[in-house]
């Protein structure tokens, strides 16, 4: 019997596509983590200012790309309720997560922070099952359990560990759990593209970081701006690293959004150990030179093995489910199939996709982005100028 063709809209991503996107996420994420750590350890501990510039660049990039894609821009639509209850919390959680993450690497090595990321699947799995966004499966629980045991071994394999750094690391990972689930809700049920989500969320993060930077960084930035490079001011290396960091930040946000849309929040979390492997290696070699203990290496190896097994299992299980649904649709009478299609495309089952007069569209996103970015720049610039005087 010939295999039943799967409708294009129901075809899940192939294993090859998921692998390619996972590799891209690994490269850019580890590169950004290492560059940020290098920047802060090179005498430029202005994380709020750097993160604000990152989000400013991401906003400009998102607006430019949406302008180049009129078809995608026309599809951008989000209700005010979803904007307030989903998008704004997503922006706030992501901003706080980035702040705590970059604060943590001032107390712990990037390698340790990357290793503890193996605990992320446990939190995502538990919260996904609790809120009903994922089915309870023993394979998921088993993978999360093995990963969590590996995380415990990683923690106890550290010779020296800052208490403050450990608390900041765990807090950042907890916020990352919420971020992944909010991202999945924005990309999948609401059908927002990765670029649309960047355009909608980056301006709020830009404003938050600029306001925080005006309070935390403006005094030191203003003092350093008065000095020449020889006297301890901003050297050429700072601007080069800043440009590289901004470019990597755009790629990290974009590739992560695409990856979550292709798979799920759980798959993204399960792949975390692979994303962090290069961070660990190059951090130990270049940033914070040290040798990992056998206990930590074994724990990380357990996390990677469980992640790989679950990722392969989940991709092929989704493909089998899609083929089974296609077979059921093929077996139905034509009339019943048509009526089912009408019911599916009707607005009652997905109210968030209905046309509403108060829906926010791409023009609203442009204006909100402009207002947030301009307000943030003005507040930060005023604080720096005030301290210069």
Coordinates of C-alpha atoms in Angstrom, one line a residue:
X1 CA 0.0 0.0 0.0
X2 CA 1.4 3.4 -1.0
X3 CA 2.0 5.9 1.8
X4 CA -0.6 8.5 2.3
X5 CA 0.6 12.0 1.3
X6 CA 0.7 14.5 4.1
X7 CA -0.9 17.9 3.4
X8 CA 1.8 20.6 3.1
X9 CA 0.4 22.6 6.0
X10 CA 0.5 19.6 8.3
X11 CA 4.0 18.4 7.3
X12 CA 6.3 18.8 10.3
X13 CA 9.9 19.9 9.7
X14 CA 12.3 17.2 8.6
X15 CA 15.1 15.9 10.8
X16 CA 17.6 17.5 8.5
X17 CA 15.9 21.0 8.7
X18 CA 15.7 20.7 12.5
X19 CA 19.4 19.7 12.7
X20 CA 20.5 22.6 10.5
X21 CA 18.6 25.1 12.5
X22 CA 19.9 23.6 15.8
X23 CA 23.5 24.0 14.5
X24 CA 22.8 27.6 13.7
X25 CA 21.4 28.2 17.1
X26 CA 24.4 26.5 18.7
X27 CA 26.9 28.7 16.8
X28 CA 25.3 32.1 17.3
X29 CA 24.2 31.5 20.9
X30 CA 27.6 30.3 22.1
X31 CA 29.3 33.1 20.1
X32 CA 27.1 35.7 21.8
X33 CA 27.6 34.3 25.3
X34 CA 31.4 34.3 24.8
X35 CA 31.6 37.8 23.3
X36 CA 29.4 39.2 26.1
X37 CA 31.6 37.6 28.8
X38 CA 34.7 38.8 27.0
X39 CA 33.2 42.4 26.9
X40 CA 32.3 42.5 30.6
X41 CA 35.7 41.0 31.6
X42 CA 37.6 43.4 29.4
X43 CA 36.8 46.4 31.6
X44 CA 33.4 47.3 30.1
X45 CA 30.8 46.1 32.7
X46 CA 27.9 48.1 31.2
X47 CA 25.5 45.3 30.6
X48 CA 22.3 47.4 30.6
X49 CA 23.7 49.8 28.0
X50 CA 25.0 47.0 25.8
X51 CA 21.7 45.2 26.0
X52 CA 19.8 48.4 25.2
X53 CA 21.9 48.9 22.1
X54 CA 21.3 45.3 21.1
X55 CA 17.5 45.7 21.3
X56 CA 17.7 49.0 19.4
X57 CA 19.5 47.3 16.6
X58 CA 17.1 44.3 16.7
X59 CA 14.1 46.8 16.4
X60 CA 15.7 48.5 13.4
X61 CA 16.5 45.2 11.8
X62 CA 13.0 43.9 12.4
X63 CA 11.4 47.0 10.9
X64 CA 13.7 46.9 7.9
X65 CA 13.0 43.2 7.2
X66 CA 9.2 43.7 7.6
X67 CA 9.4 46.5 5.1
X68 CA 11.1 44.2 2.6
X69 CA 8.5 41.5 3.1
X70 CA 5.1 43.1 2.5
X71 CA 3.3 39.7 2.4
X72 CA 4.6 38.9 5.9
X73 CA 3.9 42.4 7.1
X74 CA 0.3 42.2 6.0
X75 CA -0.2 39.1 8.1
X76 CA 1.0 40.7 11.3
X77 CA -2.0 41.0 13.6
X78 CA -2.4 40.7 17.3
X79 CA -5.3 41.7 19.5
X80 CA -4.8 44.2 22.3
X81 CA -5.7 41.5 24.9
X82 CA -2.9 39.2 23.6
X83 CA -0.5 42.1 23.3
X84 CA -1.1 43.0 27.0
X85 CA -1.3 39.4 28.4
X86 CA 1.3 37.6 26.3
X87 CA 3.6 40.0 24.4
X88 CA 4.4 42.4 27.2
X89 CA 5.0 39.7 29.7
X90 CA 7.3 38.0 27.2
X91 CA 9.3 41.2 26.7
X92 CA 9.5 41.7 30.4
X93 CA 10.6 38.2 31.2
X94 CA 13.2 38.1 28.4
X95 CA 14.6 41.5 29.6
X96 CA 15.0 40.3 33.2
X97 CA 16.4 37.0 32.0
X98 CA 19.1 38.7 29.9
X99 CA 19.9 41.0 32.8
X100 CA 20.3 38.2 35.3
X101 CA 22.2 36.0 32.8
X102 CA 24.8 38.7 32.1
X103 CA 25.0 39.6 35.8
X104 CA 25.6 35.9 36.7
X105 CA 28.7 35.5 34.4
X106 CA 30.4 38.2 36.4
X107 CA 30.4 35.8 39.4
X108 CA 30.5 32.4 37.7
X109 CA 32.3 31.2 34.6
X110 CA 30.4 31.1 31.3
X111 CA 31.1 27.3 31.3
X112 CA 29.3 26.7 34.5
X113 CA 26.3 28.9 33.4
X114 CA 26.1 26.9 30.2
X115 CA 26.3 23.6 32.0
X116 CA 23.5 24.4 34.4
X117 CA 21.4 25.1 31.3
X118 CA 20.9 21.4 31.2
X119 CA 18.3 21.8 33.9
X120 CA 16.1 23.8 31.6
X121 CA 14.2 20.9 30.1
X122 CA 13.0 19.8 33.5
X123 CA 11.3 23.1 34.2
X124 CA 9.9 23.5 30.7
X125 CA 8.5 19.9 30.8
X126 CA 6.9 20.3 34.2
X127 CA 5.3 23.6 33.4
X128 CA 4.2 22.5 29.9
X129 CA 2.4 19.5 31.3
X130 CA 1.0 21.5 34.2
X131 CA -0.6 24.2 31.9
X132 CA -1.7 21.6 29.3
X133 CA 0.4 22.8 26.4
X134 CA 2.1 19.4 26.2
X135 CA 0.9 15.8 26.6
X136 CA 2.1 13.7 29.4
X137 CA 4.6 11.2 27.9
X138 CA 6.9 8.9 29.8
X139 CA 9.6 9.5 27.3
X140 CA 9.6 13.2 28.1
X141 CA 9.7 12.5 31.8
X142 CA 12.5 10.0 31.4
X143 CA 14.6 12.4 29.3
X144 CA 14.0 15.3 31.8
X145 CA 14.9 13.1 34.7
X146 CA 18.2 12.0 33.2
X147 CA 19.0 15.6 32.3
X148 CA 18.2 16.8 35.8
X149 CA 20.5 14.1 37.3
X150 CA 23.2 15.4 35.0
X151 CA 22.6 18.9 36.2
X152 CA 23.0 17.9 39.8
X153 CA 26.4 16.2 39.0
X154 CA 27.4 19.4 37.2
X155 CA 26.6 21.5 40.3
X156 CA 28.5 19.3 42.7
X157 CA 31.4 19.0 40.3
X158 CA 32.3 22.6 40.8
X159 CA 35.4 23.2 43.0
X160 CA 34.6 26.9 43.8
X161 CA 31.2 28.4 43.3
X162 CA 29.9 31.9 44.2
X163 CA 26.6 31.8 46.1
X164 CA 25.4 35.0 44.5
X165 CA 26.4 33.7 41.1
X166 CA 24.6 30.4 41.7
X167 CA 21.4 32.2 42.7
X168 CA 21.5 34.5 39.7
X169 CA 22.1 31.5 37.4
X170 CA 19.1 29.5 38.8
X171 CA 16.9 32.6 38.7
X172 CA 17.8 33.3 35.1
X173 CA 17.0 29.7 34.1
X174 CA 13.6 29.9 35.8
X175 CA 12.8 32.9 33.8
X176 CA 14.0 31.1 30.7
X177 CA 11.4 28.4 31.3
X178 CA 8.6 31.0 31.2
X179 CA 10.2 32.8 28.2
X180 CA 10.2 29.6 26.1
X181 CA 6.6 28.8 26.8
X182 CA 5.5 32.4 26.1
X183 CA 7.5 32.3 22.9
X184 CA 5.8 29.1 21.8
X185 CA 2.4 30.6 22.5
X186 CA 3.2 33.7 20.4
X187 CA 4.7 31.8 17.4
X188 CA 2.3 28.8 17.2
X189 CA -1.3 29.5 18.3
X190 CA -1.1 33.2 17.4
X191 CA 0.8 32.4 14.2
X192 CA 3.2 35.3 14.5
X193 CA 6.4 35.0 12.5
X194 CA 9.8 35.2 14.1
X195 CA 10.4 38.6 12.5
X196 CA 7.0 39.9 13.6
X197 CA 7.7 38.8 17.2
X198 CA 11.1 40.6 17.1
X199 CA 9.5 43.8 15.8
X200 CA 6.8 43.6 18.5
X201 CA 9.0 42.7 21.5
X202 CA 12.4 44.3 20.9
X203 CA 11.2 47.9 21.4
X204 CA 9.8 47.2 24.9
X205 CA 13.1 45.6 25.9
X206 CA 15.0 48.5 24.4
X207 CA 13.0 51.0 26.6
X208 CA 13.4 48.9 29.7
X209 CA 17.2 48.5 29.3
X210 CA 17.7 52.2 28.5
X211 CA 15.8 53.2 31.6
X212 CA 17.8 50.8 33.7
X213 CA 21.0 51.9 32.1
X214 CA 20.3 55.6 32.8
X215 CA 20.2 54.6 36.5
X216 CA 22.9 52.0 36.6
X217 CA 25.5 52.9 33.9
X218 CA 25.1 56.5 33.0
X219 CA 27.5 57.9 35.6
X220 CA 30.4 55.5 34.8
X221 CA 29.8 55.8 31.0
X222 CA 29.9 59.7 31.3
X223 CA 33.0 59.6 33.3
X224 CA 34.8 57.2 30.9
X225 CA 33.6 59.2 27.9
X226 CA 35.7 62.1 29.1
X227 CA 38.9 60.1 29.0
X228 CA 41.0 59.1 26.0
X229 CA 41.8 55.5 25.1
X230 CA 45.2 55.8 26.7
X231 CA 43.7 57.2 29.9
X232 CA 41.2 54.3 30.3
X233 CA 38.4 55.6 28.0
X234 CA 36.6 53.6 25.4
X235 CA 39.0 52.0 23.0
X236 CA 38.5 50.8 19.5
X237 CA 38.2 47.3 20.8
X238 CA 35.0 48.2 22.6
X239 CA 33.2 49.4 19.4
X240 CA 34.4 46.4 17.5
X241 CA 33.1 44.0 20.1
X242 CA 29.9 46.0 20.4
X243 CA 29.2 45.7 16.7
X244 CA 29.9 41.9 16.8
X245 CA 27.6 41.5 19.8
X246 CA 24.8 43.4 18.1
X247 CA 25.1 41.2 14.9
X248 CA 25.1 38.0 17.0
X249 CA 22.1 39.3 19.0
X250 CA 20.0 39.7 15.9
X251 CA 20.9 36.2 14.7
X252 CA 20.3 34.6 18.2
X253 CA 16.8 36.1 18.4
X254 CA 15.9 35.3 14.8
X255 CA 17.2 31.7 14.8
X256 CA 15.7 30.9 18.2
X257 CA 12.3 32.1 17.1
X258 CA 12.4 30.0 13.9
X259 CA 13.6 27.0 15.8
X260 CA 10.8 27.1 18.4
X261 CA 8.3 27.6 15.6
X262 CA 9.7 24.6 13.8
X263 CA 9.6 22.3 16.9
X264 CA 8.4 23.3 20.4
X265 CA 9.5 24.9 23.6
X266 CA 10.4 21.5 25.0
X267 CA 12.6 20.5 22.0
X268 CA 14.3 23.9 22.3
X269 CA 15.0 23.3 26.0
X270 CA 16.1 19.7 25.4
X271 CA 18.7 20.9 22.8
X272 CA 20.2 23.4 25.3
X273 CA 23.2 21.1 26.2
X274 CA 24.3 21.0 22.6
X275 CA 23.9 24.8 22.3
X276 CA 26.1 25.2 25.4
X277 CA 28.8 22.6 24.5
X278 CA 30.9 25.0 22.4
X279 CA 30.4 27.7 25.1
X280 CA 31.9 25.4 27.7
X281 CA 34.9 24.4 25.6
X282 CA 35.9 27.9 24.4
X283 CA 35.1 29.4 27.8
X284 CA 37.5 27.0 29.5
X285 CA 40.1 27.7 26.8
X286 CA 39.8 31.4 26.3
X287 CA 37.6 33.3 28.8
X288 CA 38.0 31.6 32.2
X289 CA 40.8 29.1 31.8
X290 CA 40.2 26.0 33.9
X291 CA 39.7 22.2 33.8
X292 CA 36.3 20.7 34.4
X293 CA 36.1 18.0 37.0
X294 CA 35.2 14.4 35.9
X295 CA 31.9 14.7 37.9
X296 CA 30.8 17.7 35.9
X297 CA 31.9 16.1 32.6
X298 CA 29.9 13.0 33.3
X299 CA 26.8 15.1 34.2
X300 CA 27.0 17.1 31.1
X301 CA 27.5 13.9 29.0
X302 CA 24.4 12.4 30.5
X303 CA 22.4 15.6 29.6
X304 CA 23.6 15.6 26.0
X305 CA 22.9 11.9 25.5
X306 CA 19.3 12.2 26.9
X307 CA 18.7 15.3 24.8
X308 CA 19.8 13.6 21.6
X309 CA 17.7 10.5 22.2
X310 CA 14.6 12.5 23.0
X311 CA 15.1 14.9 20.1
X312 CA 15.3 12.1 17.5
X313 CA 12.3 10.3 19.1
X314 CA 10.1 13.4 19.2
X315 CA 10.8 14.5 15.6
X316 CA 9.8 11.1 14.2
X317 CA 6.9 10.7 16.5
X318 CA 5.4 14.0 15.2
X319 CA 5.9 12.8 11.6
X320 CA 4.0 9.6 12.4
X321 CA 1.2 11.5 14.0
X322 CA 0.9 13.8 11.0
X323 CA 0.8 10.9 8.6
X324 CA -1.9 9.2 10.7
X325 CA -4.1 12.4 10.7
X326 CA -3.7 12.6 6.9
X327 CA -4.8 8.9 6.6
X328 CA -7.9 9.6 8.6
X329 CA -8.8 12.6 6.5
X330 CA -8.3 10.6 3.3
X331 CA -10.6 7.9 4.6
X332 CA -13.5 10.3 5.3
X333 CA -16.2 10.8 2.7
X334 CA -15.7 13.9 0.6
X335 CA -18.7 15.8 2.0
X336 CA -17.7 15.1 5.5
X337 CA -14.1 16.3 4.8
X338 CA -15.4 19.5 3.3
X339 CA -17.6 20.2 6.2
X340 CA -14.8 19.5 8.6
X341 CA -12.5 21.9 6.6
X342 CA -15.1 24.6 6.9
X343 CA -15.5 24.1 10.6
X344 CA -11.7 24.2 11.0
X345 CA -11.3 27.4 9.0
X346 CA -14.2 29.1 10.8
X347 CA -13.3 31.5 13.6
X348 CA -14.9 29.8 16.5
X349 CA -12.1 27.4 17.3
X350 CA -9.3 30.0 17.1
X351 CA -10.7 33.3 18.2
X352 CA -7.3 34.9 18.4
X353 CA -7.1 34.8 14.6
X354 CA -10.4 36.5 13.8
X355 CA -10.4 39.9 12.2
X356 CA -11.1 42.6 14.8
X357 CA -11.2 46.4 14.4
X358 CA -8.9 46.9 17.4
X359 CA -6.3 44.5 16.3
X360 CA -2.8 45.9 16.2
X361 CA -1.1 45.6 12.8
X362 CA 2.3 46.4 11.4
X363 CA 1.7 50.1 11.3
X364 CA 1.0 50.1 15.0
X365 CA 4.1 48.0 15.6
X366 CA 6.2 50.6 13.7
X367 CA 4.8 53.5 15.8
X368 CA 5.2 51.7 19.1
X369 CA 8.7 50.7 18.2
X370 CA 9.6 54.3 17.3
X371 CA 8.1 55.7 20.5
X372 CA 9.8 53.2 22.7
X373 CA 13.2 53.5 21.1
X374 CA 13.2 57.3 20.9
X375 CA 12.0 57.6 24.5
X376 CA 14.7 55.2 25.7
X377 CA 17.5 57.0 23.8
X378 CA 16.3 60.4 25.1
X379 CA 16.2 59.2 28.7
X380 CA 19.6 57.6 28.5
X381 CA 21.2 60.5 26.6
X382 CA 19.8 63.0 29.2
X383 CA 21.3 60.9 32.1
X384 CA 24.7 60.8 30.4
X385 CA 24.7 64.5 29.5
X386 CA 23.6 65.4 33.1
X387 CA 26.5 63.4 34.5
X388 CA 28.9 65.0 32.0
X389 CA 28.0 68.4 33.3

